[in-house]
Tab-separated table of C-alpha atoms in Angstrom:
chain	number	residue	atom	x	y	z
A	19	MET	CA	0.026	-0.015	0.001
A	20	GLU	CA	2.750	2.448	0.929
A	21	ASN	CA	4.808	1.340	-2.182
A	22	ARG	CA	1.718	2.272	-4.209
A	23	LEU	CA	1.384	5.687	-2.575
A	24	GLU	CA	5.049	6.298	-3.095
A	25	GLN	CA	4.554	5.473	-6.808
A	26	GLU	CA	1.790	7.851	-7.200
A	27	VAL	CA	3.585	10.635	-5.517
A	28	ALA	CA	6.593	10.024	-7.734
A	29	GLN	CA	4.380	10.113	-10.696
A	30	GLU	CA	2.827	13.268	-9.715
A	31	GLN	CA	6.164	14.916	-9.091
A	32	GLU	CA	7.491	13.706	-12.553
A	33	VAL	CA	4.253	15.365	-14.183
A	34	GLU	CA	4.941	18.574	-12.199
A	35	GLN	CA	8.634	18.564	-13.457
A	36	MET	CA	7.424	17.849	-17.151
A	37	ASP	CA	4.935	20.873	-16.764
A	38	THR	CA	7.658	23.096	-15.549
A	39	VAL	CA	9.977	22.023	-18.509
A	40	SER	CA	7.223	22.549	-20.889
A	41	GLU	CA	6.518	26.097	-19.495
A	42	GLU	CA	10.255	27.079	-19.803
A	43	VAL	CA	10.277	25.769	-23.416
A	44	VAL	CA	7.196	27.823	-24.145
A	45	ASP	CA	8.720	30.866	-22.571
A	46	ALA	CA	11.877	30.560	-24.606
A	47	ALA	CA	9.994	30.141	-27.778
A	48	ALA	CA	7.876	33.225	-27.083
A	49	GLU	CA	11.123	35.311	-26.331
A	50	ASP	CA	12.260	33.935	-29.659
A	51	THR	CA	9.106	35.002	-31.499
A	52	THR	CA	9.145	38.534	-29.792
A	53	GLU	CA	12.833	39.101	-30.650
A	54	ALA	CA	12.637	37.880	-34.355
A	55	PRO	CA	10.210	40.708	-35.595
A	56	GLU	CA	12.638	43.262	-33.932
A	57	THR	CA	15.609	41.653	-35.916
A	58	GLU	CA	13.634	41.512	-39.075
A	59	GLN	CA	12.510	45.158	-38.619
A	60	ALA	CA	16.068	46.303	-37.946
A	61	LEU	CA	17.287	44.389	-41.144
A	62	THR	CA	14.445	45.956	-43.229
A	63	LYS	CA	15.340	49.519	-42.137
A	64	GLU	CA	18.978	48.830	-43.020
A	65	GLU	CA	17.785	47.568	-46.392
A	66	ILE	CA	15.619	50.478	-47.073
A	67	LYS	CA	18.419	52.769	-46.175
A	68	ALA	CA	20.733	51.021	-48.399
A	69	ALA	CA	18.237	50.843	-51.175
A	70	LYS	CA	17.459	54.637	-50.893
A	71	LYS	CA	21.239	55.342	-50.954
A	72	LYS	CA	21.598	53.241	-53.920
A	73	ALA	CA	18.642	54.746	-55.833
A	74	LYS	CA	20.038	58.175	-54.956
A	75	ALA	CA	23.386	57.292	-56.259
A	76	GLU	CA	21.794	55.974	-59.517
A	77	LYS	CA	19.808	59.175	-59.801
A	78	ALA	CA	22.825	61.196	-59.438
A	79	GLU	CA	24.744	59.053	-62.021
A	80	LYS	CA	21.838	59.461	-64.495
A	81	LYS	CA	21.686	63.124	-63.920
A	82	ASP	CA	25.470	63.462	-64.610
A	83	LYS	CA	25.055	61.327	-67.749
A	84	TYR	CA	22.182	63.417	-68.950
A	85	LYS	CA	24.285	66.608	-68.157
A	86	GLU	CA	27.165	65.219	-70.008
A	87	LYS	CA	24.915	64.328	-73.089
A	88	ILE	CA	23.391	67.808	-72.949
A	89	GLU	CA	26.777	69.421	-72.931
A	90	GLU	CA	27.985	67.088	-75.768
A	91	LEU	CA	24.964	68.136	-77.841
A	92	GLU	CA	25.425	71.743	-77.062
A	93	ASP	CA	29.041	71.629	-78.181
A	94	ARG	CA	28.120	69.854	-81.264
A	95	VAL	CA	25.476	72.451	-82.041
A	96	LYS	CA	28.038	75.333	-81.398
A	97	ARG	CA	30.541	73.736	-83.662
A	98	GLN	CA	27.982	73.145	-86.434
A	99	MET	CA	27.010	76.887	-86.100
A	100	ALA	CA	30.514	77.980	-86.172
A	101	GLU	CA	31.063	75.877	-89.333
A	102	PHE	CA	28.053	77.271	-90.886
A	103	GLU	CA	29.143	80.711	-89.951
A	104	ASN	CA	32.498	80.157	-91.573
A	105	PHE	CA	30.881	78.628	-94.510
A	106	ARG	CA	28.599	81.647	-94.970
A	107	LYS	CA	31.589	84.100	-94.721
A	108	ARG	CA	33.605	82.024	-97.097
A	109	THR	CA	30.647	81.879	-99.534
A	110	ASP	CA	30.042	85.685	-99.293
A	111	ARG	CA	33.890	86.316	-99.709
A	112	GLU	CA	33.955	84.000	-102.722
A	113	LYS	CA	30.920	85.507	-104.227
A	114	THR	CA	32.397	89.164	-103.676
A	115	GLN	CA	35.695	88.031	-105.200
A	116	MET	CA	33.775	86.608	-108.265
A	117	PHE	CA	31.735	89.634	-108.593
A	118	GLU	CA	34.779	92.020	-108.503
A	119	THR	CA	36.704	89.678	-110.802
A	120	GLY	CA	33.772	89.865	-113.334
A	121	ALA	CA	33.434	93.647	-112.943
A	122	LYS	CA	37.113	94.210	-113.383
A	123	SER	CA	37.011	92.219	-116.524
A	124	VAL	CA	34.020	94.160	-117.951
A	125	ILE	CA	35.776	97.560	-116.874
A	126	GLU	CA	38.978	96.422	-118.703
A	127	LYS	CA	36.961	95.958	-121.790
A	128	ILE	CA	35.212	99.385	-121.452
A	129	LEU	CA	38.352	101.501	-120.861
A	130	PRO	CA	39.587	101.271	-124.562
A	131	VAL	CA	36.185	102.593	-125.450
A	132	VAL	CA	36.684	105.447	-122.935
A	133	ASP	CA	40.114	106.164	-124.371
A	134	ASN	CA	38.675	106.505	-127.875
A	135	PHE	CA	36.006	108.739	-126.644
A	136	GLU	CA	38.631	111.041	-125.145
A	137	ARG	CA	40.704	111.030	-128.175
A	138	GLY	CA	37.551	111.916	-130.303
A	139	LEU	CA	36.678	114.814	-128.096
A	140	GLN	CA	40.335	116.212	-128.064
A	141	THR	CA	40.286	116.412	-131.789
A	142	PRO	CA	39.728	119.892	-133.075
A	143	VAL	CA	36.411	120.471	-134.727
A	144	PRO	CA	36.817	121.753	-138.322
A	145	GLU	CA	35.271	125.024	-139.132
A	146	GLY	CA	31.587	124.588	-140.026
A	147	GLY	CA	31.523	121.185	-138.018
A	148	ASN	CA	28.429	120.070	-136.409
A	149	ASP	CA	28.606	121.575	-132.856
A	150	ALA	CA	25.361	119.799	-131.828
A	151	PHE	CA	26.932	116.406	-132.680
A	152	MET	CA	29.960	117.170	-130.613
A	153	GLU	CA	27.946	118.520	-127.765
A	154	GLY	CA	25.908	115.246	-127.857
A	155	MET	CA	29.137	113.234	-127.762
A	156	ASN	CA	30.314	115.170	-124.689
A	157	MET	CA	27.039	114.374	-122.912
A	158	VAL	CA	27.341	110.707	-123.665
A	159	TYR	CA	30.952	110.691	-122.457
A	160	LYS	CA	29.985	112.557	-119.275
A	161	GLN	CA	27.044	109.974	-118.606
A	162	LEU	CA	29.443	107.043	-119.224
A	163	MET	CA	32.118	108.493	-116.819
A	164	THR	CA	29.277	109.198	-114.184
A	165	GLU	CA	28.095	105.584	-114.367
A	166	LEU	CA	31.616	104.146	-114.015
A	167	GLU	CA	32.166	106.364	-111.117
A	168	ASN	CA	28.934	105.259	-109.367
A	169	ILE	CA	30.002	101.627	-109.566
A	170	GLY	CA	33.497	102.604	-107.973
A	171	VAL	CA	35.558	103.242	-110.863
A	172	LYS	CA	37.806	106.415	-110.737
A	173	PRO	CA	40.960	107.541	-112.648
A	174	ILE	CA	44.446	107.387	-111.064
A	175	GLU	CA	45.983	110.760	-110.195
A	176	ALA	CA	49.158	111.071	-112.110
A	177	ILE	CA	50.304	114.471	-113.369
A	178	GLY	CA	52.118	116.451	-110.597
A	179	THR	CA	52.203	113.462	-108.138
A	180	GLU	CA	55.143	111.434	-107.097
A	181	PHE	CA	55.856	108.425	-109.215
A	182	ASN	CA	54.326	105.318	-107.403
A	183	PRO	CA	55.016	101.952	-109.049
A	184	ASP	CA	51.730	100.693	-107.353
A	185	PHE	CA	49.822	103.010	-109.581
A	186	HIS	CA	52.033	104.192	-112.193
A	187	ASN	CA	53.832	102.579	-115.158
A	188	ALA	CA	56.877	104.654	-116.116
A	189	VAL	CA	57.704	104.289	-119.942
A	190	MET	CA	59.945	107.246	-120.428
A	191	GLN	CA	61.865	109.866	-118.567
A	192	VAL	CA	61.746	113.589	-119.468
A	193	GLU	CA	63.264	116.815	-118.387
A	194	SER	CA	61.092	119.496	-116.782
A	195	GLU	CA	61.385	122.902	-115.302
A	196	GLU	CA	58.052	122.635	-113.794
A	197	PHE	CA	58.339	119.525	-111.676
A	198	GLU	CA	61.110	118.094	-109.624
A	199	SER	CA	62.701	114.627	-110.214
A	200	GLY	CA	60.676	111.723	-109.488
A	201	ILE	CA	57.456	113.614	-110.361
A	202	VAL	CA	55.183	112.490	-113.151
A	203	ALA	CA	55.214	115.075	-115.801
A	204	GLN	CA	52.986	113.545	-118.400
A	205	GLU	CA	50.254	111.061	-118.756
A	206	LEU	CA	50.233	108.941	-121.924
A	207	GLN	CA	47.480	106.745	-121.013
A	208	LYS	CA	45.076	107.274	-118.081
A	209	GLY	CA	45.001	104.541	-115.314
A	210	TYR	CA	41.809	103.579	-113.329
A	211	LEU	CA	41.005	102.115	-109.838
A	212	TYR	CA	37.969	99.960	-109.102
A	213	HIS	CA	37.182	99.995	-105.292
A	214	ASP	CA	40.896	101.030	-104.648
A	215	THR	CA	42.166	98.209	-106.775
A	216	VAL	CA	44.122	98.934	-109.841
A	217	VAL	CA	42.276	97.990	-112.970
A	218	ARG	CA	44.943	99.651	-115.277
A	219	HIS	CA	48.157	101.464	-114.258
A	220	SER	CA	48.767	104.852	-115.601
A	221	MET	CA	51.282	105.105	-118.522
A	222	VAL	CA	53.486	108.016	-117.503
A	223	ALA	CA	56.578	109.954	-118.241
A	224	VAL	CA	58.659	110.738	-115.116
A	225	VAL	CA	61.121	113.742	-114.586
A	226	GLN	CA	64.558	112.398	-114.418
């Protein structure tokens, strides 16, 4: 009987010990479950912070790339504009040169006509000649010279000026009491300028 009671007491103690162990295991598990969310939450904050930092860096990198691309395009546009401006200036210069070359060629062909006009007007009119005709020729000559002057053609100064090889072509030397040595005394053929460029040199005689 006593052995039976002892056995029952022992069984009850084992049950109590088992209950105590179970409660400790449950408490430990509960502590683990309460700590786990804090760890997961801490890791999530770090991950979010790292993700934000990464996104910010990527955004800055993209911004730098866009800025670099814009600067590259702006530089390309500036270069193209500069090239176009140089092309326009070069084209305008070439057009001007072509026009001046063509104009000079035409003027060179007109000058012999002007020479013949002047020779004809310097010829003495015989008695009983047609004065009206000569007056008309003078008017035509003046009109021709006015139009040449309007487009930039003008005669080169010669007589009484110092000889200048840039404008004068000396074909002979003469003695003169009126002019000093090196001065143009006679003009044998009139020279002309076109916009300050010599079209034809003056053919002159220079005092020796």
